[in-house]
Short mmCIF file of C-alpha atoms and ligand atoms in Angstrom, two decimals:
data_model
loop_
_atom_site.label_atom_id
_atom_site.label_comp_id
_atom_site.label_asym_id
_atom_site.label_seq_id
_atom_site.Cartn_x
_atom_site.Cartn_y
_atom_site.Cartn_z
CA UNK A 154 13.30 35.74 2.99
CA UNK A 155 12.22 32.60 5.84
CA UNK A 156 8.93 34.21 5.59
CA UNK A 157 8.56 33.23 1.80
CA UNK A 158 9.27 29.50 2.33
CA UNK A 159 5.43 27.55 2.40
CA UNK A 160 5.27 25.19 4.83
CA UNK A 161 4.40 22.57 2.39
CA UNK A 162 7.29 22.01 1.31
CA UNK A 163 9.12 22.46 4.02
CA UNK A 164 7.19 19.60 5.89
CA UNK A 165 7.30 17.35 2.24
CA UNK A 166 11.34 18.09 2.59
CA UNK A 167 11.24 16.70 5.87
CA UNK A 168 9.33 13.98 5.24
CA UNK A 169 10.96 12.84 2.13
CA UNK A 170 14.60 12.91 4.07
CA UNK A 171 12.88 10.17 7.04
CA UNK A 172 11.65 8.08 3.85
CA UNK A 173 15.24 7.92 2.60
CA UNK A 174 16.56 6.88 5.82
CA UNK A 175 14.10 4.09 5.74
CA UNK A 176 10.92 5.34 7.18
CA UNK A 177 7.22 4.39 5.39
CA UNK A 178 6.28 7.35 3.65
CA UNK A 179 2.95 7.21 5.12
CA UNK A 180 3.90 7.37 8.74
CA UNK A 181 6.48 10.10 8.62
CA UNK A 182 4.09 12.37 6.56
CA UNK A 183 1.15 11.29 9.30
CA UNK A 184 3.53 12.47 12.13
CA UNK A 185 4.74 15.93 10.31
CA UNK A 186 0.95 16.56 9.79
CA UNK A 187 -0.27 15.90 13.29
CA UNK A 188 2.68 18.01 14.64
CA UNK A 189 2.21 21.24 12.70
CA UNK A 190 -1.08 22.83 12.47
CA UNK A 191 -1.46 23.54 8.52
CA UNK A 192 -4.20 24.54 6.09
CA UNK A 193 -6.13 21.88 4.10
CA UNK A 194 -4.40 23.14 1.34
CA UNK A 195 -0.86 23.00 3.11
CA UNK A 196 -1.82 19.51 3.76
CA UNK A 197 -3.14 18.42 0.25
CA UNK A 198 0.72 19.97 -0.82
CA UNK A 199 2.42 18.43 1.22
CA UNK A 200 1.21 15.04 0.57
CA UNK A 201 1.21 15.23 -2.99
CA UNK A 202 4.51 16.16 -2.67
CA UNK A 203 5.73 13.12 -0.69
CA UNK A 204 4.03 10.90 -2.76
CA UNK A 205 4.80 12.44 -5.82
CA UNK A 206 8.37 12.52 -5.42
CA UNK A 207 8.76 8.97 -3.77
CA UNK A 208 6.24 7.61 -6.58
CA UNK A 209 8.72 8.78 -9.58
CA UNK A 210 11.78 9.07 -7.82
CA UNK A 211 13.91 7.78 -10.56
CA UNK A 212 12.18 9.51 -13.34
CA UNK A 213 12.99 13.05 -11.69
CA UNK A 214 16.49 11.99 -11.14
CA UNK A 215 17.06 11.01 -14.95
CA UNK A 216 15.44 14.47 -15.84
CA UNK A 217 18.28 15.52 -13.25
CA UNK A 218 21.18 13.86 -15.16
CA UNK A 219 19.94 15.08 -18.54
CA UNK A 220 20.00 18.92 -16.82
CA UNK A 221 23.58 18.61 -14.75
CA UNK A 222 25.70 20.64 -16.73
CA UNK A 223 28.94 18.56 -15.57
CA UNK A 224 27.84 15.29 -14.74
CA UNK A 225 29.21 13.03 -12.03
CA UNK A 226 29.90 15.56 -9.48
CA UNK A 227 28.62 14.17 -6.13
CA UNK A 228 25.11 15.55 -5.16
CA UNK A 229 24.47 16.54 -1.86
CA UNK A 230 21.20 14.36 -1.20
CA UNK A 231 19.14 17.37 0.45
CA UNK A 232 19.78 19.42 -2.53
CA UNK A 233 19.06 15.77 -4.70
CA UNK A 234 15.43 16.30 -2.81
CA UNK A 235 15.86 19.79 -3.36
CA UNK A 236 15.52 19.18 -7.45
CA UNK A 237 13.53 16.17 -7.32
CA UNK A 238 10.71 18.32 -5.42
CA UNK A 239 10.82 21.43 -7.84
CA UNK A 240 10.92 19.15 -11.19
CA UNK A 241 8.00 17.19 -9.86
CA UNK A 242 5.98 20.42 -9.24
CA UNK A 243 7.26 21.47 -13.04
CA UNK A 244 6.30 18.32 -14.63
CA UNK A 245 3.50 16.74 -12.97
CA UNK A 246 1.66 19.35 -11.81
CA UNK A 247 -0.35 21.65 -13.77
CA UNK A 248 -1.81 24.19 -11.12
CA UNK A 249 1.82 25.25 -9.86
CA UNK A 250 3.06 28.19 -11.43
CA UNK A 251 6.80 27.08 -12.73
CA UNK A 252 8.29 30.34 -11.23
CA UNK A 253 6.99 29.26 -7.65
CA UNK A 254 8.38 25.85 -7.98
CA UNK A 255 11.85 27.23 -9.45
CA UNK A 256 11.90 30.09 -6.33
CA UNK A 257 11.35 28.17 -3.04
CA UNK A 258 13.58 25.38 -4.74
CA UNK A 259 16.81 27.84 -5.01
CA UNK A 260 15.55 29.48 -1.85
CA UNK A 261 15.87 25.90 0.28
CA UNK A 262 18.90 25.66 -1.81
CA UNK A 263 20.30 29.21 -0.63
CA UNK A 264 20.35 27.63 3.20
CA UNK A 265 22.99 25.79 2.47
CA UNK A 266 25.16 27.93 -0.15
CA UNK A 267 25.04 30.10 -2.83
CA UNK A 268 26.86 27.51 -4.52
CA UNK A 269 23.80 25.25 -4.19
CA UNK A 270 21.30 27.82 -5.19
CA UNK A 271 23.35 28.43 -8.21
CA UNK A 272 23.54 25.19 -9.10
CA UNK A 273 19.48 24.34 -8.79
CA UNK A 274 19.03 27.02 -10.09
CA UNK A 275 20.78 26.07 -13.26
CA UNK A 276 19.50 22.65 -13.28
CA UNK A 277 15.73 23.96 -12.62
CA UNK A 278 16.24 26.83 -15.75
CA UNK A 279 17.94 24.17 -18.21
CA UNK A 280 14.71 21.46 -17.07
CA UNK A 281 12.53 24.18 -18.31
CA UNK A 282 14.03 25.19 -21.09
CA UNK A 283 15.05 21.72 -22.30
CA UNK A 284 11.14 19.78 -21.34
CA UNK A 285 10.79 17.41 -24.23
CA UNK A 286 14.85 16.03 -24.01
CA UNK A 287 15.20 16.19 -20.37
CA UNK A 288 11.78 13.82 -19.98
CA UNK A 289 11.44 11.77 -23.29
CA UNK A 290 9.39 8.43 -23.49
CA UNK A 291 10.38 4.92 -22.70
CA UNK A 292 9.68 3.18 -25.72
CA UNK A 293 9.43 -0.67 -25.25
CA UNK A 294 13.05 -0.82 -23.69
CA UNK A 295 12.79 -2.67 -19.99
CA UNK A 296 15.76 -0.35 -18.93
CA UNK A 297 14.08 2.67 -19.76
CA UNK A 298 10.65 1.73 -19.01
CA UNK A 299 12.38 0.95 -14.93
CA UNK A 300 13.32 4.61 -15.32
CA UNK A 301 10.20 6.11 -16.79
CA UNK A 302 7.88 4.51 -13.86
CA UNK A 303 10.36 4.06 -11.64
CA UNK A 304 10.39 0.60 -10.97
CA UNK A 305 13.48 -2.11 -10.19
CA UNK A 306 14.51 -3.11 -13.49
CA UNK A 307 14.24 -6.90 -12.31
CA UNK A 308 10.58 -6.35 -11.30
CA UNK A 309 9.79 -4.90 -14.83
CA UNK A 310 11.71 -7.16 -16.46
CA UNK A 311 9.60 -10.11 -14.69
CA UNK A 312 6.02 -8.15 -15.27
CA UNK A 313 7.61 -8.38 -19.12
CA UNK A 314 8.13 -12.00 -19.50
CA UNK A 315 4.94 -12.49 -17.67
CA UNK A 316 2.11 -10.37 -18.93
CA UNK A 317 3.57 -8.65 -21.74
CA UNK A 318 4.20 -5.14 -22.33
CA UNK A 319 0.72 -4.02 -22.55
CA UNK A 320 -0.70 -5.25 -19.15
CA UNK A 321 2.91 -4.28 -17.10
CA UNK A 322 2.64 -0.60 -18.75
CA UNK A 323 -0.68 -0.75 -17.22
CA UNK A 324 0.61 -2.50 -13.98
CA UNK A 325 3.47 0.45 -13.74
CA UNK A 326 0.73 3.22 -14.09
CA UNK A 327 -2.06 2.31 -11.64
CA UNK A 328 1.27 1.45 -9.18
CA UNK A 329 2.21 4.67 -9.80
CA UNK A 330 -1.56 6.47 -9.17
CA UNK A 331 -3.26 7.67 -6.65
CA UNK A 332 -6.03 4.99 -4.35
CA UNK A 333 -9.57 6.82 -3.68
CA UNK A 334 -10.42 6.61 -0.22
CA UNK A 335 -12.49 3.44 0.49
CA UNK A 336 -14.50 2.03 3.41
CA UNK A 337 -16.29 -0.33 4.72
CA UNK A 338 -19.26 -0.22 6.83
CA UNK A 339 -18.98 -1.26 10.14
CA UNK A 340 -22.45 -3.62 10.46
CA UNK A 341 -22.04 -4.12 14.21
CA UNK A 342 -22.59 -0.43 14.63
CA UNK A 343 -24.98 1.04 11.28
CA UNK A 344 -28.20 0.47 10.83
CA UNK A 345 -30.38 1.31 7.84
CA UNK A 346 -31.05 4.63 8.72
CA UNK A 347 -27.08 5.87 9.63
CA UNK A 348 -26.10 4.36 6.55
CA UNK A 349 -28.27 6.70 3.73
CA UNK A 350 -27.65 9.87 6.67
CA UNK A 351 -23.62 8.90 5.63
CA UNK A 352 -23.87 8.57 2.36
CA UNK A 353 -26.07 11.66 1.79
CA UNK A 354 -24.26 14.17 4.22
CA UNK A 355 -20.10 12.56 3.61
CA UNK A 356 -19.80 12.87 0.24
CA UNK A 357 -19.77 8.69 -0.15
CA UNK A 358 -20.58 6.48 -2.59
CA UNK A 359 -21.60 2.80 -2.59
CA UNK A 360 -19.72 1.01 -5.12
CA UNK A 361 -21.75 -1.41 -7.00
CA UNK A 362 -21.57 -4.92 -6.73
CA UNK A 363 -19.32 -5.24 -3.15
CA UNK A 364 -21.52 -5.35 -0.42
CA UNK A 365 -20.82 -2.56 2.34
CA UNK A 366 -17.95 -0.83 0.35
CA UNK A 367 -18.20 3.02 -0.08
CA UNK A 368 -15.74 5.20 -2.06
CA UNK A 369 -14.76 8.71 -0.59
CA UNK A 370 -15.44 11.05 -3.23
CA UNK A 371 -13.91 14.13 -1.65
CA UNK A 372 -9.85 14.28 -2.35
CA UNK A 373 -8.51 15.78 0.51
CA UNK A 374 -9.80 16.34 4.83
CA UNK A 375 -9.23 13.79 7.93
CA UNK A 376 -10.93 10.57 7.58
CA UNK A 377 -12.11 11.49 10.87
CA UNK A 378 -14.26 14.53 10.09
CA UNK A 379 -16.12 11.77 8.16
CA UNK A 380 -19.78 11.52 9.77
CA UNK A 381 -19.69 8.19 11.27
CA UNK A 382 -16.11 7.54 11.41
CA UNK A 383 -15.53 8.32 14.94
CA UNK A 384 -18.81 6.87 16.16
CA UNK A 385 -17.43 3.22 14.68
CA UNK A 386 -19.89 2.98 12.04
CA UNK A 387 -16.82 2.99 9.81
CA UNK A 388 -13.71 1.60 8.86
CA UNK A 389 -10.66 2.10 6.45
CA UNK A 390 -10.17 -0.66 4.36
CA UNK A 391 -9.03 -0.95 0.39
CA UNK A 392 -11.62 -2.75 -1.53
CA UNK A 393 -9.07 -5.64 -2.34
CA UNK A 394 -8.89 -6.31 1.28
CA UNK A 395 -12.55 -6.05 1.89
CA UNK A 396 -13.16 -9.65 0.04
CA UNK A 397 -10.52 -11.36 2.06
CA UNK A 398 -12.80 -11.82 5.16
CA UNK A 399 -15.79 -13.31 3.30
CA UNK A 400 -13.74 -16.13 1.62
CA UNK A 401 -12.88 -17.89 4.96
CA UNK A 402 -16.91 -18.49 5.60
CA UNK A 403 -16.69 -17.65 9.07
CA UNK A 404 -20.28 -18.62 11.10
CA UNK A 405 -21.23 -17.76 14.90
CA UNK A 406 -19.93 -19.53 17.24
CA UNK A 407 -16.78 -20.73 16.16
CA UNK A 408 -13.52 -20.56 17.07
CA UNK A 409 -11.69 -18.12 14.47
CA UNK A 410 -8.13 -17.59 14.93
CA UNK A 411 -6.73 -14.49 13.01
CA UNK A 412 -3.14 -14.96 12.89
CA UNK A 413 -1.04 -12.07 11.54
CA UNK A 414 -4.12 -9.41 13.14
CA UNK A 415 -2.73 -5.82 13.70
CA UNK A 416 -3.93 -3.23 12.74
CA UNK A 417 -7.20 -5.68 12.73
CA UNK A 418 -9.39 -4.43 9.23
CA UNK A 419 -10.11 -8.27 8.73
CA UNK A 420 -10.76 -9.37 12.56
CA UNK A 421 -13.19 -6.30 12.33
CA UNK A 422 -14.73 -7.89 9.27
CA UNK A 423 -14.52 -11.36 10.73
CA UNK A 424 -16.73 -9.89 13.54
CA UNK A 425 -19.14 -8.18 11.47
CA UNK A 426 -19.37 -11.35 9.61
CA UNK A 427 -20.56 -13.42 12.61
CA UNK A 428 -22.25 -10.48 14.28
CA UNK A 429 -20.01 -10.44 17.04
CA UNK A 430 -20.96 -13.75 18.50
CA UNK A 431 -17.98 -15.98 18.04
CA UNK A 432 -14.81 -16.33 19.37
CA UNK A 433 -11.96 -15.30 17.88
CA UNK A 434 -8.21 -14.98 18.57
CA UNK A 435 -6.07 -12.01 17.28
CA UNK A 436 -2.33 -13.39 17.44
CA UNK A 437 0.46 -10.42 16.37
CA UNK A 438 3.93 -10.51 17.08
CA UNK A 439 3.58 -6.69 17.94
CA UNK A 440 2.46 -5.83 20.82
CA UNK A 441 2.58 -2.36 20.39
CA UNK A 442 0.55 -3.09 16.72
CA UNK A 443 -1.96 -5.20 18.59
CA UNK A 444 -2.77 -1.70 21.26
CA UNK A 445 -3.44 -0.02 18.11
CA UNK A 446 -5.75 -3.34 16.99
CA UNK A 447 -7.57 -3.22 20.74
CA UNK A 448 -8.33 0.46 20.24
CA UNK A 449 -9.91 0.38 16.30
CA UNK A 450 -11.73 -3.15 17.25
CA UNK A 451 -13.49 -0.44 20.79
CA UNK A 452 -14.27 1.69 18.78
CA UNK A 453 -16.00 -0.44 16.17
CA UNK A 454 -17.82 -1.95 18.94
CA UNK A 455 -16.38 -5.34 18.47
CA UNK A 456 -16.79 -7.71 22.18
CA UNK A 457 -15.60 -11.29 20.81
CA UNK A 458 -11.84 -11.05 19.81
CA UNK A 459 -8.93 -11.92 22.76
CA UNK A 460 -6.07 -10.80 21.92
CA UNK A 461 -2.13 -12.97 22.13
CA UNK A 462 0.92 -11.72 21.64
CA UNK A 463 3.45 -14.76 19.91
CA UNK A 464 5.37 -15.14 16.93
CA UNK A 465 2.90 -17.64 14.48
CA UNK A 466 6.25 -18.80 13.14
CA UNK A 467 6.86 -20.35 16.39
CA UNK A 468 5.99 -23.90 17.31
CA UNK A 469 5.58 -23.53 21.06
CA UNK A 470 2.36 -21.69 19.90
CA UNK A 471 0.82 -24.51 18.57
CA UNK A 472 0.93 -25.72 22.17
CA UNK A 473 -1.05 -22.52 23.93
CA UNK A 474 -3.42 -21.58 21.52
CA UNK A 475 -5.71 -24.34 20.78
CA UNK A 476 -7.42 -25.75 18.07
CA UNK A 477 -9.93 -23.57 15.91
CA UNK A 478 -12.76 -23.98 12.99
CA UNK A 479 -11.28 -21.15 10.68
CA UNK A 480 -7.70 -19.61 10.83
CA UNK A 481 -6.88 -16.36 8.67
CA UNK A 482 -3.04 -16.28 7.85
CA UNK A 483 -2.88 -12.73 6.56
CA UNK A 484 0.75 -12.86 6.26
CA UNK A 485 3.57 -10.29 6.49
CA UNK A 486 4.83 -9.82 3.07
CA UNK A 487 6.80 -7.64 0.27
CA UNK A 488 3.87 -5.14 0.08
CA UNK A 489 4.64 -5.05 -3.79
CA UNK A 490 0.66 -5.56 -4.26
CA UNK A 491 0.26 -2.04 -2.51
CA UNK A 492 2.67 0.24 -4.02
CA UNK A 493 -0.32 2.80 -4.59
CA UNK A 494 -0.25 3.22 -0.76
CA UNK A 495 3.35 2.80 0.04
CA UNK A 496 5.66 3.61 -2.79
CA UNK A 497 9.27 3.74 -1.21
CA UNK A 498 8.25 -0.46 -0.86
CA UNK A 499 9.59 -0.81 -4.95
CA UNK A 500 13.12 0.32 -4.28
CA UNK A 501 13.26 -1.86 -0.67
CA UNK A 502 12.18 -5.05 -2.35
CA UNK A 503 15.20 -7.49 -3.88
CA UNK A 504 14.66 -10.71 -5.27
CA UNK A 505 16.58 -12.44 -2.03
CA UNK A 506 14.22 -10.25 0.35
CA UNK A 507 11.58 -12.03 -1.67
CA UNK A 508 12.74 -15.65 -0.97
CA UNK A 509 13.28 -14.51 2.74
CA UNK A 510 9.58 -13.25 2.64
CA UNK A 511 8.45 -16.72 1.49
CA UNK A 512 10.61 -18.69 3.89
CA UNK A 513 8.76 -16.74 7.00
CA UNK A 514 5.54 -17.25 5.22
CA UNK A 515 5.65 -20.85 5.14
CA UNK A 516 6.72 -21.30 8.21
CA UNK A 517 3.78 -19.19 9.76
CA UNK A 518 1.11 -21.07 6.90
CA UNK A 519 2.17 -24.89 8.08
CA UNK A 520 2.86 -23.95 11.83
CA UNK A 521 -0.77 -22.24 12.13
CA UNK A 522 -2.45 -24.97 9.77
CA UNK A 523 -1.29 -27.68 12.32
CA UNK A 524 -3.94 -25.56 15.01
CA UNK A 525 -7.16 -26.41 12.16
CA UNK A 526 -9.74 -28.81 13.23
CA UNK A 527 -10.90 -31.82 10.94
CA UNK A 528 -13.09 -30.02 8.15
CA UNK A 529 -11.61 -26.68 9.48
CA UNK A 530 -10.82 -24.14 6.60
CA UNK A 531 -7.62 -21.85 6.40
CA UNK A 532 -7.18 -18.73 4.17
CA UNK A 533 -3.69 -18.04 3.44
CA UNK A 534 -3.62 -14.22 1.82
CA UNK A 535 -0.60 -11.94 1.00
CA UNK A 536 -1.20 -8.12 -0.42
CA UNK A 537 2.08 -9.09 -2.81
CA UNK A 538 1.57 -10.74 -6.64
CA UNK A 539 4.86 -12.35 -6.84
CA UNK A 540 5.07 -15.73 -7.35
CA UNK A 541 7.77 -16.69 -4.32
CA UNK A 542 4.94 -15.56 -1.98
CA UNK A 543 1.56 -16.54 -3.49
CA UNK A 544 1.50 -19.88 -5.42
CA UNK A 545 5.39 -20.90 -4.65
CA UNK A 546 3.96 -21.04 -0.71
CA UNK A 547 0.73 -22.91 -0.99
CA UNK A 548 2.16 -25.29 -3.39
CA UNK A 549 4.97 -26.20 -1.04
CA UNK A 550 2.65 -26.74 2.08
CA UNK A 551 0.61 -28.82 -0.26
CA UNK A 552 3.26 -30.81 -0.86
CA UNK A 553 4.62 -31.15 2.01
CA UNK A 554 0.99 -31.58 3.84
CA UNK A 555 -0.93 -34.32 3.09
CA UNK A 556 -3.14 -34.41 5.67
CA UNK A 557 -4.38 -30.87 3.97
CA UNK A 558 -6.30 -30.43 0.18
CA UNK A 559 -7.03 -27.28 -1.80
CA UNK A 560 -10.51 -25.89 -1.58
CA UNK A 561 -10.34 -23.64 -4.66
CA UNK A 562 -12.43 -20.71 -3.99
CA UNK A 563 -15.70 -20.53 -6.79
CA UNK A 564 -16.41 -17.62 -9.41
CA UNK A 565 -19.91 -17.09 -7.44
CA UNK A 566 -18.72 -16.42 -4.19
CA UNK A 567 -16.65 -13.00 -5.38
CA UNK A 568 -17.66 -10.14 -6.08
CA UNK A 569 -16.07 -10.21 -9.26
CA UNK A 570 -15.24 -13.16 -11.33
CA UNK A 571 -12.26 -12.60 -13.52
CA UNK A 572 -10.84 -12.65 -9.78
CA UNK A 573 -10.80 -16.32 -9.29
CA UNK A 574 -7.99 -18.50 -11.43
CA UNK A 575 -7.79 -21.51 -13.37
CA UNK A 576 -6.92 -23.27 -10.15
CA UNK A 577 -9.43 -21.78 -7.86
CA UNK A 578 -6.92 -19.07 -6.33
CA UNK A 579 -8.00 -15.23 -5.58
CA UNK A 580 -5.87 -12.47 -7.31
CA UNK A 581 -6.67 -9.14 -7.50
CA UNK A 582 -3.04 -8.67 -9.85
CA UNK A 583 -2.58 -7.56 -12.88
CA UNK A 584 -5.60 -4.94 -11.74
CA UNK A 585 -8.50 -5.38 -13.83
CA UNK A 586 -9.07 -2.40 -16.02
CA UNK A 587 -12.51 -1.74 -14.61
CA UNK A 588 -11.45 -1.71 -11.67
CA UNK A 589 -8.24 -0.25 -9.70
CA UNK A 590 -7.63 -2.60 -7.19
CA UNK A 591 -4.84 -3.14 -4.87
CA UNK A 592 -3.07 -6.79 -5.62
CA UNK A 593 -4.08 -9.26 -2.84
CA UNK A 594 -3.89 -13.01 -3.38
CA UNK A 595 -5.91 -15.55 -1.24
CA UNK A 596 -6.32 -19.37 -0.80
CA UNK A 597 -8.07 -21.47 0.84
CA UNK A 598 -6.83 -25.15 1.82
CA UNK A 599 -8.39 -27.70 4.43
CA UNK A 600 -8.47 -30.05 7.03
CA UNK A 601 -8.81 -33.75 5.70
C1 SAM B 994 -0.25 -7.78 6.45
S1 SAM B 994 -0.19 -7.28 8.11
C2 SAM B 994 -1.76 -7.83 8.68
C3 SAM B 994 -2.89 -6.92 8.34
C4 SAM B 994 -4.15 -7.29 9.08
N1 SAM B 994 -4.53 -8.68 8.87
C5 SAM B 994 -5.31 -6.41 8.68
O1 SAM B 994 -6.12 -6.79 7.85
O2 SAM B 994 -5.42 -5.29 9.24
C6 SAM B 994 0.86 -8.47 8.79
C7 SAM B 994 0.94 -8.47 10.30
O3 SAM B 994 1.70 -9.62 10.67
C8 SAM B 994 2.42 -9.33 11.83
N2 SAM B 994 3.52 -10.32 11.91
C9 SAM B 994 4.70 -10.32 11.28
N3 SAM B 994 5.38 -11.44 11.58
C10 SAM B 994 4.59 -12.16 12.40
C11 SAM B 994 4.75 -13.40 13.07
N4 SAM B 994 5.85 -14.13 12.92
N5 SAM B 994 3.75 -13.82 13.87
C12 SAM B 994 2.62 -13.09 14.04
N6 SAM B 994 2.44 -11.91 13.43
C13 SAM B 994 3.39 -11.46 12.63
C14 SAM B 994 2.86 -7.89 11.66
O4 SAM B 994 3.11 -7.30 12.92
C15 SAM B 994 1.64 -7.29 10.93
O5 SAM B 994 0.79 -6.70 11.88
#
């Protein structure tokens, strides 16, 4: 029988029990893939599993509750992950044969009882029997729309009052998708010629309009076996996060301060931007984070960055670090702007946790801005759309900052337009339809 069990899903099984004891999806299921040795398509399984599952957790379990034949009886959660697992195979995806799903679910089942086999088993047969009740649509309803996409009812119910039901149906689905692949090019290290021997031999694609931005077309391999990657002539970074850099007008030879650095995609770009010739500060609060930053800024060939470890919360670094022409606050946040890259952040997010995120923020934004020179420029940026940690923060340092003003950012100096507000702020959220991006907001304030 063990011989019959794909190591897919036994590694997506694993995986998906770390993410419910609090683990980011994305780093368990990197760890269970560098420690077994599986086949691309093992791999491609596995992941779509994991992300599957976490992406429409609540959907599966309501298909679950429509199937229990008596419900309220506890669930064992592994058998819960069990069912979840086999009903996203049955409903989502089109290439597994329902059979296979159904099997290796009762056989996982069957490790822990008979009892438990029998009952997926039931479950699984009544799903399949019962598709269009045990899955029906959300209508308009908030409550059921939370289920459908799997979303905190309080988040939908605030996408609602705020954009309306056709733009947060839209919001819920690209959450809910899959992000291509994208990269930037690393200038410091590719020249002209590297650049069309990538794109040619990689499978990459420039993407019109954003300067240095490629799109991996292939769907599944190691970023690494990408030609270039290793040498540094590449880096991972979403295409949201690739304008972030550029807004902050960094110029050789000054003193650039990035204050919330690791893993260091936008001190890389800061770099590139100057062509390595300024000097800039990467402050994290992690040094472990900032080992990983040291090693991806080597290999991309970047000289100019020194790195601190230090809390940018605290005031007592105000006192070591100096004074600087540009400061990037890239601040921790919510991650609710990302949810296409780490899903399990929906159901970790409350509306307090929100409020706590802002409270940190501003303290980081006004701390660091007290470091800016006269006529120095700070970009505050968070990869989260709500308002608590976009527009409530700036407008409170405003407030409470004289000595700073707003310097909205201009139509002209993005690559798109529609991504610069009525007041001069960058938002890449609601995603515009053209264009899936991840939801980043940016602003820029400065020194009187
Ligand atoms: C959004 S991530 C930064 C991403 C990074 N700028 C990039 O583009 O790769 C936020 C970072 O802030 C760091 N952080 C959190 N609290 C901090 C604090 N109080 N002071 C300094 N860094 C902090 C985290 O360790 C994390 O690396």
């Amino acid at each position: 029988m063990a011989s019959l069990f794909t190591p897919s899903r036994k590694v997506a099984l694993q995986v998906l029990q770390e993410v419910r004891e609090g683990r980011f999806a994305e780093d368990a299921l990197s760890d269970a893939l560098d420690r077994q040795s599986l086949s691309a398509k093992d791999r491609n399984l596995a992941t779509e599993l994991v992300y599957g599952v976490v992406r429409w957790r609540d959907r599966l379990d309501s298909i679950i509750r429509r199937c229990v034949i008596r419900p309220g009886t506890r669930m064992d959660p592994d058998v819960r992950e069990i069912l979840r697992t086999a009903l996203y195979q049955i409903f989502f995806l089109q290439r597994i044969p329902e059979h296979a799903a159904v099997d290796q679910a009762v056989m996982y089942a069957s490790q822990r009882s008979k009892k438990h086999a029998g009952f997926v088993n039931a479950v699984l047969r009544r799903a399949l029997r019962d598709r269009e009740t045990a899955d029906p649509p959300p209508e308009k309803d908030p409550r059921r729309l939370a289920v459908y996409y799997s979303h905190p009812e309080w988040l939908v119910r605030r996408w609602l009052h705020r954009f309306g039901y056709r733009k947060t149906k839209h919001i819920l689905q690209h959450n809910n998708s899959k992000a291509s692949l994208e990269l930037r090019l690393n200038t410091l290290k590719a020249t002209p010629d590297t650049v069309s021997q990538i794109t040619e031999e990689s499978e990459l694609q420039a993407i019109p309009g954003f300067p240095n931005a490629l799109r991996v077309m292939r769907s599944s391999g190691k970023v690494e076996t990408i030609k270039g990657f290793l040498e540094g002539s590449l880096v991972v970074q979403a295409l949201a996060s690739q304008m972030i850099a550029p807004l902050l007008k960094p110029q050789p030879d000054m003193r650039i301060l990035d204050a919330c650095a690791a893993p260091g995609g936008k001190t890389s770009h800061l770099a590139a931007l100057v062509q390595d010739n300024a000097r800039i500060v990467a402050l994290d609060i992690s040094q472990q984070r900032l080992n990983e930053t040291a090693a991806n800024l080597q290999r991309l060939g970047v000289h100019s960055v020194e790195f601190v470890v230090g809390d940018a919360a605290d005031p007592q670094m105000v006192k070591e670090l100096g004074t600087f022409d540009r400061i990037l606050v890239d601040a921790p946040c919510s991650n609710l702007g990302v949810l296409r890259h780490n899903p399990e952040a929906k159901y970790r997010v409350t509306p307090e946790a929100l409020m706590q995120f802002a409270r940190i923020q501003s303290r980081i934004l006004s701390n660091m801005a007290g470091l800016l020179n006269p006529g120095g420029m700070l970009v505050y940026s968070v990869c989260s759309p709500t308002e608590e940690e976009t527009v409530g923060v700036v407008d409170a340092f405003l407030t409470a900052s004289p000595g700073f003003s707003l310097l909205p950012f201009i139509r002209e100096e993005v690559p798109m337009p529609v991504l610069v507000d009525a007041r001069g702020f960058f938002a890449t959220f609601p995603p515009p339809p053209e264009m899936p991006l991840d939801g980043f907001f940016a602003a820029r304030v400065a020194r009187k």
